PDB file of C-alpha atoms in Angstrom:
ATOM      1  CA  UNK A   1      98.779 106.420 119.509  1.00  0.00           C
ATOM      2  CA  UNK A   2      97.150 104.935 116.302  1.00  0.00           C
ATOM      3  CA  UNK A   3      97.841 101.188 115.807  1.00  0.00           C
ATOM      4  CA  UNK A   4      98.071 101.301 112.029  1.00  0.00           C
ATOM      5  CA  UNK A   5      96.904  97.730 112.237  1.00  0.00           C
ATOM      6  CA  UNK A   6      93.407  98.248 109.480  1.00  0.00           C
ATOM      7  CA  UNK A   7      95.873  99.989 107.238  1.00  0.00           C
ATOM      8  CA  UNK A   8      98.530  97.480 107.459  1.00  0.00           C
ATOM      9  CA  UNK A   9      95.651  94.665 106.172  1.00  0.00           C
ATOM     10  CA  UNK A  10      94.576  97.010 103.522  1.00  0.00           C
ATOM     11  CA  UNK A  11      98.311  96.872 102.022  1.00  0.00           C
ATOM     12  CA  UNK A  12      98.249  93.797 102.466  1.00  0.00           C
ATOM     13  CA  UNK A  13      94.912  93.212 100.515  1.00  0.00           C
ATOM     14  CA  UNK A  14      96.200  95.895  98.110  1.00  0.00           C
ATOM     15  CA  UNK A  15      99.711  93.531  97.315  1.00  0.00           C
ATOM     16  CA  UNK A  16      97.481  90.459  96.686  1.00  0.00           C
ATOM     17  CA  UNK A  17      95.593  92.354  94.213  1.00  0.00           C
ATOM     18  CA  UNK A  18      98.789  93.944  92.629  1.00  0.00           C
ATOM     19  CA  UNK A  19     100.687  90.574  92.553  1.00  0.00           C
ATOM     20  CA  UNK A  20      98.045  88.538  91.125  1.00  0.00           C
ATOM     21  CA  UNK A  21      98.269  91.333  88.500  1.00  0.00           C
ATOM     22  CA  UNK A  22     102.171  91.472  87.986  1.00  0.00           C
ATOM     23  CA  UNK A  23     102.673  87.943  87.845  1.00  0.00           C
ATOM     24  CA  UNK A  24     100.122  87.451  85.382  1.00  0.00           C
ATOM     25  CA  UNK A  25     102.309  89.742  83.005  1.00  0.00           C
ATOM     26  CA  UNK A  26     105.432  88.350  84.045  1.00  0.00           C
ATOM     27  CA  UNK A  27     107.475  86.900  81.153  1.00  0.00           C
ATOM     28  CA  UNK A  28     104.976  87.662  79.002  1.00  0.00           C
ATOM     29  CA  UNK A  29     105.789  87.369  75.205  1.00  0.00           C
ATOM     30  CA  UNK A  30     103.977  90.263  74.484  1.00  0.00           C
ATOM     31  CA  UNK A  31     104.522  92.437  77.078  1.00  0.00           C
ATOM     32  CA  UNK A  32     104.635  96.366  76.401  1.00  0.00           C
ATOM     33  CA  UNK A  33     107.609  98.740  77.383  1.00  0.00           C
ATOM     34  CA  UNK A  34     107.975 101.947  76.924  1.00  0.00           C
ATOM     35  CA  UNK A  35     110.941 104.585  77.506  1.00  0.00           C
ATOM     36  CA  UNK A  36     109.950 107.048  80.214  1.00  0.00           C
ATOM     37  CA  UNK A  37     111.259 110.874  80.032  1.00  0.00           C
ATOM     38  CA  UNK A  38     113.901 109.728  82.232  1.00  0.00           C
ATOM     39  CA  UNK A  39     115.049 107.266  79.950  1.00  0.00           C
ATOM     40  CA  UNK A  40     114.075 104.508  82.433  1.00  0.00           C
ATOM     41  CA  UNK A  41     111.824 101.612  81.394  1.00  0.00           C
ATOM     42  CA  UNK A  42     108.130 101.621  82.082  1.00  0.00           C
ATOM     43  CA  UNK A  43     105.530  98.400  81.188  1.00  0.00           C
ATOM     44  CA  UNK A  44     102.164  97.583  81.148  1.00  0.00           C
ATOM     45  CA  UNK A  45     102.353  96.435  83.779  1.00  0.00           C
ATOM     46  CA  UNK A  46     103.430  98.735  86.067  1.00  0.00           C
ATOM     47  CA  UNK A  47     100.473 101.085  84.682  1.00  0.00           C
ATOM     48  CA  UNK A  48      98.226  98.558  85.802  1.00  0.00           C
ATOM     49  CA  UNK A  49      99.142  97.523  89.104  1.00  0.00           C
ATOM     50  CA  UNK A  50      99.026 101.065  90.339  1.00  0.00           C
ATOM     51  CA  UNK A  51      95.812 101.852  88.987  1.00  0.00           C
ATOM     52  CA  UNK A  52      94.981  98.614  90.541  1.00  0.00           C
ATOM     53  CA  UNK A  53      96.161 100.045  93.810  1.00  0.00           C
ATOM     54  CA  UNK A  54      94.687 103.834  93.007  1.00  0.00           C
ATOM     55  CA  UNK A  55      91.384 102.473  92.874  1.00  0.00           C
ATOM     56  CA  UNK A  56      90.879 100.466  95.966  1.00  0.00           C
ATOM     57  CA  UNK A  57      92.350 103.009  97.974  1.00  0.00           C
ATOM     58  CA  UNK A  58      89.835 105.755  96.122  1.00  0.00           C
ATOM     59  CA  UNK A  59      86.897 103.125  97.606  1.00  0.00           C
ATOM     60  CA  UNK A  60      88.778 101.749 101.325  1.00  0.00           C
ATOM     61  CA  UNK A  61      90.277 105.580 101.828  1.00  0.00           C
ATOM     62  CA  UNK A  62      88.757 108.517 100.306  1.00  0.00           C
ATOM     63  CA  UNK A  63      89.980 110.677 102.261  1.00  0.00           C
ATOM     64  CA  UNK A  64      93.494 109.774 101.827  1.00  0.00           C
ATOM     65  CA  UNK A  65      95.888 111.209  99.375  1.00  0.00           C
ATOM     66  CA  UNK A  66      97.884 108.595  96.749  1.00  0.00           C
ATOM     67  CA  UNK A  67     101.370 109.266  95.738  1.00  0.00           C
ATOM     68  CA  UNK A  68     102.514 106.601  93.056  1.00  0.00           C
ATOM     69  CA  UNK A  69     105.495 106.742  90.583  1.00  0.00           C
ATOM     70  CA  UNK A  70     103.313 106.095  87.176  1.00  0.00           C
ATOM     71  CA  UNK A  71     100.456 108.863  87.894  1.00  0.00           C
ATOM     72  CA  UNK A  72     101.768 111.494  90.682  1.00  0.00           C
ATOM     73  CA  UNK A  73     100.239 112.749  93.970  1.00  0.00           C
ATOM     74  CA  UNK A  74      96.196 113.251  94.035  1.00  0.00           C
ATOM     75  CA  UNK A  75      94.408 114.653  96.629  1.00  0.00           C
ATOM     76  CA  UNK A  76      95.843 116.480  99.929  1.00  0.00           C
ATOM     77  CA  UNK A  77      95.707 115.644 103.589  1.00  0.00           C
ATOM     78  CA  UNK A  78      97.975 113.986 106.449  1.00  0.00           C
ATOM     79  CA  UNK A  79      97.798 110.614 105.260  1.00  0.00           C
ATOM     80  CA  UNK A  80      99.483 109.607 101.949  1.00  0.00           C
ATOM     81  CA  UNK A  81      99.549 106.640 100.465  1.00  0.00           C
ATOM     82  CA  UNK A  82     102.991 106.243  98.408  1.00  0.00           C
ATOM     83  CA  UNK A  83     103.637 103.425  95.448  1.00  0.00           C
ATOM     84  CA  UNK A  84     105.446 102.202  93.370  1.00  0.00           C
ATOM     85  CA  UNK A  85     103.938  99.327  91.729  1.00  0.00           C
ATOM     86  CA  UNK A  86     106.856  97.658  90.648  1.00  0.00           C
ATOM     87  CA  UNK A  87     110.194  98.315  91.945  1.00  0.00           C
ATOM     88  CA  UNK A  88     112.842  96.393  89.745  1.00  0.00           C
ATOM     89  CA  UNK A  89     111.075  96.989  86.475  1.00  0.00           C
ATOM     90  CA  UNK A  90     114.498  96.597  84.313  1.00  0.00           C
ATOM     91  CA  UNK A  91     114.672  93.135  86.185  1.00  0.00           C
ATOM     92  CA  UNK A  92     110.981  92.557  84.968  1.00  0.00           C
ATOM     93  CA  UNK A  93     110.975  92.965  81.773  1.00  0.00           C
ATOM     94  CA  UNK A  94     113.922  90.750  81.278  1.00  0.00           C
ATOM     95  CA  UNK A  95     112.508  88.246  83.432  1.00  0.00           C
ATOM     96  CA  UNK A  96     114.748  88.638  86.362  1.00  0.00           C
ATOM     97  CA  UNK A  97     112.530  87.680  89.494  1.00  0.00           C
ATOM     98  CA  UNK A  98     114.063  90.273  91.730  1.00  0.00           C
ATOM     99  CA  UNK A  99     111.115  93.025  91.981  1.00  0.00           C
ATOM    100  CA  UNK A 100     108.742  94.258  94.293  1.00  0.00           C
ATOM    101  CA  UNK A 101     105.255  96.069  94.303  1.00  0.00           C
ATOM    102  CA  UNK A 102     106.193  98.579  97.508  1.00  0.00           C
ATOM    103  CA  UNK A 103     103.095 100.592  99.380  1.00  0.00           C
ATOM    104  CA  UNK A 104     103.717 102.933 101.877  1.00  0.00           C
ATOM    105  CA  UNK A 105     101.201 105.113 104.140  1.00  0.00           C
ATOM    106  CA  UNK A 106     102.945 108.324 105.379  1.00  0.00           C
ATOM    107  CA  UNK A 107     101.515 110.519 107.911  1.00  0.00           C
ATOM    108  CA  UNK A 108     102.285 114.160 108.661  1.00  0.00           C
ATOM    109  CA  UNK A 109     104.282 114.664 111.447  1.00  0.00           C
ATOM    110  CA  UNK A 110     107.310 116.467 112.757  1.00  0.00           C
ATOM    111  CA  UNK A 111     110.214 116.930 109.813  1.00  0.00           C
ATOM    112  CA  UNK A 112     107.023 116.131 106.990  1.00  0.00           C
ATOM    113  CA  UNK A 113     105.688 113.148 106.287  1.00  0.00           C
ATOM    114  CA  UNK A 114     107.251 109.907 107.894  1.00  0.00           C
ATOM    115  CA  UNK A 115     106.148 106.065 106.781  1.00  0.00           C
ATOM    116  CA  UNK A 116     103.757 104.788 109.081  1.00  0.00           C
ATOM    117  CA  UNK A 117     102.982 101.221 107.839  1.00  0.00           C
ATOM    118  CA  UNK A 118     105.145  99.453 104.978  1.00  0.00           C
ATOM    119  CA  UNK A 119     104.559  96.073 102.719  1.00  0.00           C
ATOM    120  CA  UNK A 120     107.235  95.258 100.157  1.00  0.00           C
ATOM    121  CA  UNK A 121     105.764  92.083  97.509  1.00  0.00           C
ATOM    122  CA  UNK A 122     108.205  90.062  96.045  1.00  0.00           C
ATOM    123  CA  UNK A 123     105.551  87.414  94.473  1.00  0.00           C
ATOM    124  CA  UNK A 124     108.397  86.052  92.301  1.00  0.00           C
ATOM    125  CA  UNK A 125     110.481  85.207  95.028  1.00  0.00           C
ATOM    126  CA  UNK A 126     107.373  83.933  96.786  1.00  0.00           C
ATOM    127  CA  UNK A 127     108.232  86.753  99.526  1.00  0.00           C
ATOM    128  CA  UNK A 128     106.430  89.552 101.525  1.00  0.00           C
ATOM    129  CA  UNK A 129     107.753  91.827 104.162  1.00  0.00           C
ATOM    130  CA  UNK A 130     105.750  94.189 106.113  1.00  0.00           C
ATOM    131  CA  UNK A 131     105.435  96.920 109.525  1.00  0.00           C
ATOM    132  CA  UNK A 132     103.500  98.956 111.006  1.00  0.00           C
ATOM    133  CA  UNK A 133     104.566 101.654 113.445  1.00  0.00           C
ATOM    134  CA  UNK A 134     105.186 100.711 116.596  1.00  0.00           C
ATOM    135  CA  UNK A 135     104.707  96.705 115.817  1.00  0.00           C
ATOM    136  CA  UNK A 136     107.945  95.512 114.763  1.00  0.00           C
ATOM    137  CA  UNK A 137     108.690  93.877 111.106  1.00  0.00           C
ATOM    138  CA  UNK A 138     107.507  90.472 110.179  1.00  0.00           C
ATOM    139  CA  UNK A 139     108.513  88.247 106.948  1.00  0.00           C
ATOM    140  CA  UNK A 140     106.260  85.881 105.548  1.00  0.00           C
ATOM    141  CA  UNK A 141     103.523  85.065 102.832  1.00  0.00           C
ATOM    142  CA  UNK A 142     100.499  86.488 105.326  1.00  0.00           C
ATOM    143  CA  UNK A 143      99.278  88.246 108.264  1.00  0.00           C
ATOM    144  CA  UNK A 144      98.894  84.908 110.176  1.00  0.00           C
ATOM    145  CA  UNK A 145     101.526  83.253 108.898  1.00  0.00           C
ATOM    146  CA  UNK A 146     104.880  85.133 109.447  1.00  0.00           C
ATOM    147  CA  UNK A 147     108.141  85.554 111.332  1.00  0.00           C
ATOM    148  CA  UNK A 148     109.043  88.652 113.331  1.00  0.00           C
ATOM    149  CA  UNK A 149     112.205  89.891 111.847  1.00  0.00           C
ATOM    150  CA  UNK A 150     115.226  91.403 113.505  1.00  0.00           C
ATOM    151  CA  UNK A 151     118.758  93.242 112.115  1.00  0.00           C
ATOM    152  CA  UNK A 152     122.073  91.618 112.721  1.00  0.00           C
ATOM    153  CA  UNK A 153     124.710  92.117 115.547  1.00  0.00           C
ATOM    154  CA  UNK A 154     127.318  92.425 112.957  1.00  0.00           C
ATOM    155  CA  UNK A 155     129.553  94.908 114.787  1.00  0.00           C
ATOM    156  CA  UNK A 156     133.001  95.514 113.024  1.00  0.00           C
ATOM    157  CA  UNK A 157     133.246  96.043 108.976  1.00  0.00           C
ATOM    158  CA  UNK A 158     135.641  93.398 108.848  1.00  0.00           C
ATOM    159  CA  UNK A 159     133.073  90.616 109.172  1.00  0.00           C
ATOM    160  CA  UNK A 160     130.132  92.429 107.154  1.00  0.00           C
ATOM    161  CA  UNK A 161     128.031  91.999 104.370  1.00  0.00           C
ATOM    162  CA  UNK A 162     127.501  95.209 102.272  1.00  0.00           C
ATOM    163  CA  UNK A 163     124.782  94.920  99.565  1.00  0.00           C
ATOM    164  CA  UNK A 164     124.418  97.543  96.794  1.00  0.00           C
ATOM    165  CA  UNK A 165     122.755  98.267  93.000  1.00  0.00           C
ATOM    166  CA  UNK A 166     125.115  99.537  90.775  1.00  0.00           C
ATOM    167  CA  UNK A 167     128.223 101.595  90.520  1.00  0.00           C
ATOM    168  CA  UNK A 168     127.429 104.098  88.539  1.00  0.00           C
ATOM    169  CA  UNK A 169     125.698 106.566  90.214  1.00  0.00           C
ATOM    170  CA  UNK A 170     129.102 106.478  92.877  1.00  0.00           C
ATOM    171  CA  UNK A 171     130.899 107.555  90.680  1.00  0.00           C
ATOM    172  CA  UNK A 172     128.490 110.481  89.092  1.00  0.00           C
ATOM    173  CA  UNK A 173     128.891 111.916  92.464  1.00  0.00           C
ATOM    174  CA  UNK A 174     131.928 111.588  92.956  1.00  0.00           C
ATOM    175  CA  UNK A 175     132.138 109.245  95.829  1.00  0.00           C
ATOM    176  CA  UNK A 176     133.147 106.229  94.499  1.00  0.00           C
ATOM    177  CA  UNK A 177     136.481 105.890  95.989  1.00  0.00           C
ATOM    178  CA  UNK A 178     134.675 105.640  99.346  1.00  0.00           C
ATOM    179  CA  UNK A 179     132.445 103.185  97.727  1.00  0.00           C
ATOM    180  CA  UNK A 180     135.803 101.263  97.089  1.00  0.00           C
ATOM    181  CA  UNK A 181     137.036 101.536 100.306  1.00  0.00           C
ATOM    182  CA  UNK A 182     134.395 100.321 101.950  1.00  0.00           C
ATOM    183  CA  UNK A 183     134.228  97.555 100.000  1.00  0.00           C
ATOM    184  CA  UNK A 184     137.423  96.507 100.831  1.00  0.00           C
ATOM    185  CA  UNK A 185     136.753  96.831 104.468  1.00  0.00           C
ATOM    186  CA  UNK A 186     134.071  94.279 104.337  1.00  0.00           C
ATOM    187  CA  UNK A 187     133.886  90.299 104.981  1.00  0.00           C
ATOM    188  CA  UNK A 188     131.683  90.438 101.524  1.00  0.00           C
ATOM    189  CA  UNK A 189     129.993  92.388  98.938  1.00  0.00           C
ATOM    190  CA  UNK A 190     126.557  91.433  96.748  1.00  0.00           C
ATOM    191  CA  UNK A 191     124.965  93.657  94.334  1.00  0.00           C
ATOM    192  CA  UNK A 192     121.540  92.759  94.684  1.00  0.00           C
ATOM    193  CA  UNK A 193     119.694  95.336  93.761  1.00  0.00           C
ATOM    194  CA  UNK A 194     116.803  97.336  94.202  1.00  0.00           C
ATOM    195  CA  UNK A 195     114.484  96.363  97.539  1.00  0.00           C
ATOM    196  CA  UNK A 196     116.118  93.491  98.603  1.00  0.00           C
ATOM    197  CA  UNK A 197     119.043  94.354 100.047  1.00  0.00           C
ATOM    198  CA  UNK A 198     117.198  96.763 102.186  1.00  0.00           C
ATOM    199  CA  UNK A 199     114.921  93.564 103.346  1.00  0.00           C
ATOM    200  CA  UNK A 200     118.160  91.417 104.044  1.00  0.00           C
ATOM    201  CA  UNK A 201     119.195  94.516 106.427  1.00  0.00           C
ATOM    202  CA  UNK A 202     115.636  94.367 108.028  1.00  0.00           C
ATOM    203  CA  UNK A 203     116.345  90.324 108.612  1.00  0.00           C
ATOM    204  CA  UNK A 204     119.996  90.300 109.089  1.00  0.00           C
ATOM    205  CA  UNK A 205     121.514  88.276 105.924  1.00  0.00           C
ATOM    206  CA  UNK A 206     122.750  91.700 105.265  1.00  0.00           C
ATOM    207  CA  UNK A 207     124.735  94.047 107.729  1.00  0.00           C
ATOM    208  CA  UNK A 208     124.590  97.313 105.358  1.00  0.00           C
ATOM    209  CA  UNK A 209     123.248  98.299 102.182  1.00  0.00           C
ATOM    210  CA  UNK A 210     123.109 102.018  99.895  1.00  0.00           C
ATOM    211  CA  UNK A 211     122.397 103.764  97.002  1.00  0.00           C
ATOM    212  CA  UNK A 212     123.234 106.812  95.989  1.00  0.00           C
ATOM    213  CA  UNK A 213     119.724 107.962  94.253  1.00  0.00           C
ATOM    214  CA  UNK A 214     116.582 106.604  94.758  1.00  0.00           C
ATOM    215  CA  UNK A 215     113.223 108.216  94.534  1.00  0.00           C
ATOM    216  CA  UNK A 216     110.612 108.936  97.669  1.00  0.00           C
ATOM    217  CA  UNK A 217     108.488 105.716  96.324  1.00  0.00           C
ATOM    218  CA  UNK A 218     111.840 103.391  96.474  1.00  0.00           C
ATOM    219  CA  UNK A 219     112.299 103.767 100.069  1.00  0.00           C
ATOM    220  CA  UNK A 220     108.955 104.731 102.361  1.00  0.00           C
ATOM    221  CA  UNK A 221     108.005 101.162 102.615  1.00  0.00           C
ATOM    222  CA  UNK A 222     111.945  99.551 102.884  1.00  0.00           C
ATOM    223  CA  UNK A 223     112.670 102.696 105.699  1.00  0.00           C
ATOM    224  CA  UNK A 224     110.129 101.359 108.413  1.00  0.00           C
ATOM    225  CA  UNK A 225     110.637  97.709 107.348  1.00  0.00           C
ATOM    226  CA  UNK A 226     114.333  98.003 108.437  1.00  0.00           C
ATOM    227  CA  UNK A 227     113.582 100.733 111.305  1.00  0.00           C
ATOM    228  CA  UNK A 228     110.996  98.322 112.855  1.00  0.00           C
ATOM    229  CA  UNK A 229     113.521  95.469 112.513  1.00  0.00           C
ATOM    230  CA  UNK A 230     115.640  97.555 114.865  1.00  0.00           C
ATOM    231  CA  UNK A 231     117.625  98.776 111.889  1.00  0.00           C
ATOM    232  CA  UNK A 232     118.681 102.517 111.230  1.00  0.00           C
ATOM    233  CA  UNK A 233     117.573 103.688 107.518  1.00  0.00           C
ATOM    234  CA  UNK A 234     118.915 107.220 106.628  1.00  0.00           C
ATOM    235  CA  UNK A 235     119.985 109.292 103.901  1.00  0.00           C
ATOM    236  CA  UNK A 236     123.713 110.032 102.953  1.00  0.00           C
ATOM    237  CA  UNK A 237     123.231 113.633 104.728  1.00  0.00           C
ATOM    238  CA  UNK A 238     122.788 111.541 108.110  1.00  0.00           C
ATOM    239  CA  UNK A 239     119.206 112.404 107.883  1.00  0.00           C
ATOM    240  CA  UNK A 240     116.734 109.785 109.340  1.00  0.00           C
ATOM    241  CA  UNK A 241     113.656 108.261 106.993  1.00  0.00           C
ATOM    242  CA  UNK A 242     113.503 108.645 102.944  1.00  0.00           C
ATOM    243  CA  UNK A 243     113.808 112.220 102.828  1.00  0.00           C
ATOM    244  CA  UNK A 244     117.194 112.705 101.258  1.00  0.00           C
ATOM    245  CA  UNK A 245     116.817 111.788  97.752  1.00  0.00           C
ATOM    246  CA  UNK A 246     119.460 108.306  98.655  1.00  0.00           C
ATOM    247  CA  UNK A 247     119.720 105.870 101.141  1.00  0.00           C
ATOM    248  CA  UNK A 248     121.935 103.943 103.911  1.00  0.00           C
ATOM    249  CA  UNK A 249     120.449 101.530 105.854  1.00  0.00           C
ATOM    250  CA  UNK A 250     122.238  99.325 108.287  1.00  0.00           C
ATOM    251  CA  UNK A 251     122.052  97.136 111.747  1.00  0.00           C
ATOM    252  CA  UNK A 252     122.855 100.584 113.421  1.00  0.00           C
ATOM    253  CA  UNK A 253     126.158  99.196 114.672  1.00  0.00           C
ATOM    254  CA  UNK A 254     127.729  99.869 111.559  1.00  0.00           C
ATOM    255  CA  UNK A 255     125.865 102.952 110.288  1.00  0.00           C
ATOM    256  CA  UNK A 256     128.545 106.054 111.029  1.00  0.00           C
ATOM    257  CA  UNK A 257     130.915 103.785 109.653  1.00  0.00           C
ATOM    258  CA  UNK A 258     129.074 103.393 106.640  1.00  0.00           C
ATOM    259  CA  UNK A 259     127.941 106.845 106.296  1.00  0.00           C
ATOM    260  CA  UNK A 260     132.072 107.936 106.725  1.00  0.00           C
ATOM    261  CA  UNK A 261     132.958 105.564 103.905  1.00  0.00           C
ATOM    262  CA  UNK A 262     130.063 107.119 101.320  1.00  0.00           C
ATOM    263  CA  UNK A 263     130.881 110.366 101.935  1.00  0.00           C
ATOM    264  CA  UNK A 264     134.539 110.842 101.197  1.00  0.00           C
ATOM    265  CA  UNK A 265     134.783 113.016  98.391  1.00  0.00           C
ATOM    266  CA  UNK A 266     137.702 112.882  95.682  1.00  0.00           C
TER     267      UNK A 266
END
C-alpha cells in the first residue's frame, strides 16, 4: 500500500505557498471581487492562489490531473489533485478570518475517486490540519511540529455539540424541521461555518456537523481529515466520502442519529 507520505509534504509545501499568497491580500483596501455565474463571490485572490497551486503541481506532478473550483479539471489519470483555494471567500472579503485554502489528492479506486491525503490552511487562524491515508490526522502549524488528532466519545445527542453554516439551504430542501429537531436534541449548537466545523469533528470540540450542499472541492480534504481522526464523514444519502453533493460528518457514535434527524421530510 502507498504511504502518501511525498504527497502529503507537497500539500503541505503547496499551503505555504498559497497562504503566503492569501494573507498578503487579506483585508486589502483594494481588493477585487467579482460575482460568479452562481451568484457567489469570487476575488483576486482566490484566482491566484490556485494558479499558485496549478503550477507547482504542473512542475512536482505532471502526470497528475488538477481539479480546482476557479479553472476546472485538466488532464486525466488516477490521481487528481482537487482545490479550492479559498474556502470561506464571503468571510474573506469582509475580513472574517474563518477560511481555508483546502487540497486534496484523490485516487481511483472502488466507488470512483476517494481522498487519499488532505491539508486544510487556516493561516488566519494561525491553523493547519492534515492526513494521509492510512496515517491518522494531525493538527498543527508543520510536519514536525503537530498533534495527532482524535474525534470525541460524545455518545447521546443530549450532551452534543452540532455545528452548521446556514439555514437556508434546510429549508430549500425541505428538511428543515429535522434540522430543528435536532437542534433541540442537542447540549449546543454553533454556526461556524464552512471547514471548520468539519475540523472541530476531526479533533473533538465538535460531536457533529452538516450541510446540505457543498461542492466536491469543499469536502475531499475535510472527509479524510475527520475519517483519519476516527470520524465517519458521509453524505445525507448514507453514502461514505464526498460523493453526494452534501455532507454529515460526526464521531460515528452519533452519525445514524444525525443522518435520521436531516432526513425527515415535511
Amino acid at each position: 500500500m502507498p504511504d502518501y507520505l511525498d504527497d502529503l509534504r507537497l500539500a503541505h509545501v503547496l499551503a505555504d505557498a498559497a497562504d503566503a499568497a492569501t494573507m498578503a491580500r487579506f483585508k486589502a483596501l483594494d481588493l477585487k471581487v467579482e460575482t460568479k455565474p452562481d451568484m457567489t463571490p469570487v476575488s483576486e485572490a482566490d484566482k491566484a492562489a490556485e494558479e499558485l497551486i496549478r503550477g507547482q503541481l504542473q512542475r512536482a506532478r505532471p502526470r497528475d490531473a488538477i481539479l480546482g473550483e476557479e479553472y476546472g479539471v485538466e488532464g486525466t489519470g488516477p490521481r487528481r489533485w482537487v482545490i479550492d483555494p479559498i474556502d470561506g471567500t464571503k468571510n474573506y472579503v469582509r475580513g472574517v478570518p474563518v477560511w481555508a485554502t483546502l487540497i486534496s489528492l484523490m485516487e481511483a479506486g472502488e466507488g470512483g475517486y476517494q481522498p487519499v491525503v488532505g491539508v486544510v490552511s487556516a493561516p488566519a487562524l494561525n491553523r493547519r490540519w492534515w492526513a494521509a491515508k492510512g496515517h491518522g490526522a494531525f493538527s498543527g502549524r508543520s510536519l514536525t511540529s503537530a498533534s495527532r488528532i482524535h474525534v470525541s466519545r460524545v455518545g447521546r445527542l443530549a450532551d452534543a455539540s452540532f455545528a452548521y453554516s446556514s439555514l437556508s439551504g434546510w429549508e430549500e430542501q425541505g428538511r428543515l424541521h429535522g434540522f430543528l429537531d435536532l437542534t433541540r436534541e442537542v447540549w449546543r449548537t454553533r454556526a461556524y461555518g464552512d471547514f471548520w466545523p468539519y475540523m472541530m469533528v476531526a479533533e473533538g470540540s465538535v460531536d457533529i456537523c452538516a450541510e446540505p450542499e457543498l461542492s466536491l472541492w469543499d469536502m475531499a480534504a475535510t472527509a479524510i481529515v475527520v475519517t483519519e481522526a476516527g470520524g465517519t464523514f458521509t453524505g445525507l444519502d448514507g453514502r461514505p466520502g464526498p460523493h453526494s453533493g452534501n455532507a454529515a460528518a460526526s464521531n460515528g457514535l452519533l452519525h445514524e442519529e444525525l443522518l435520521g434527524y436531516l432526513n425527515q421530510r415535511h
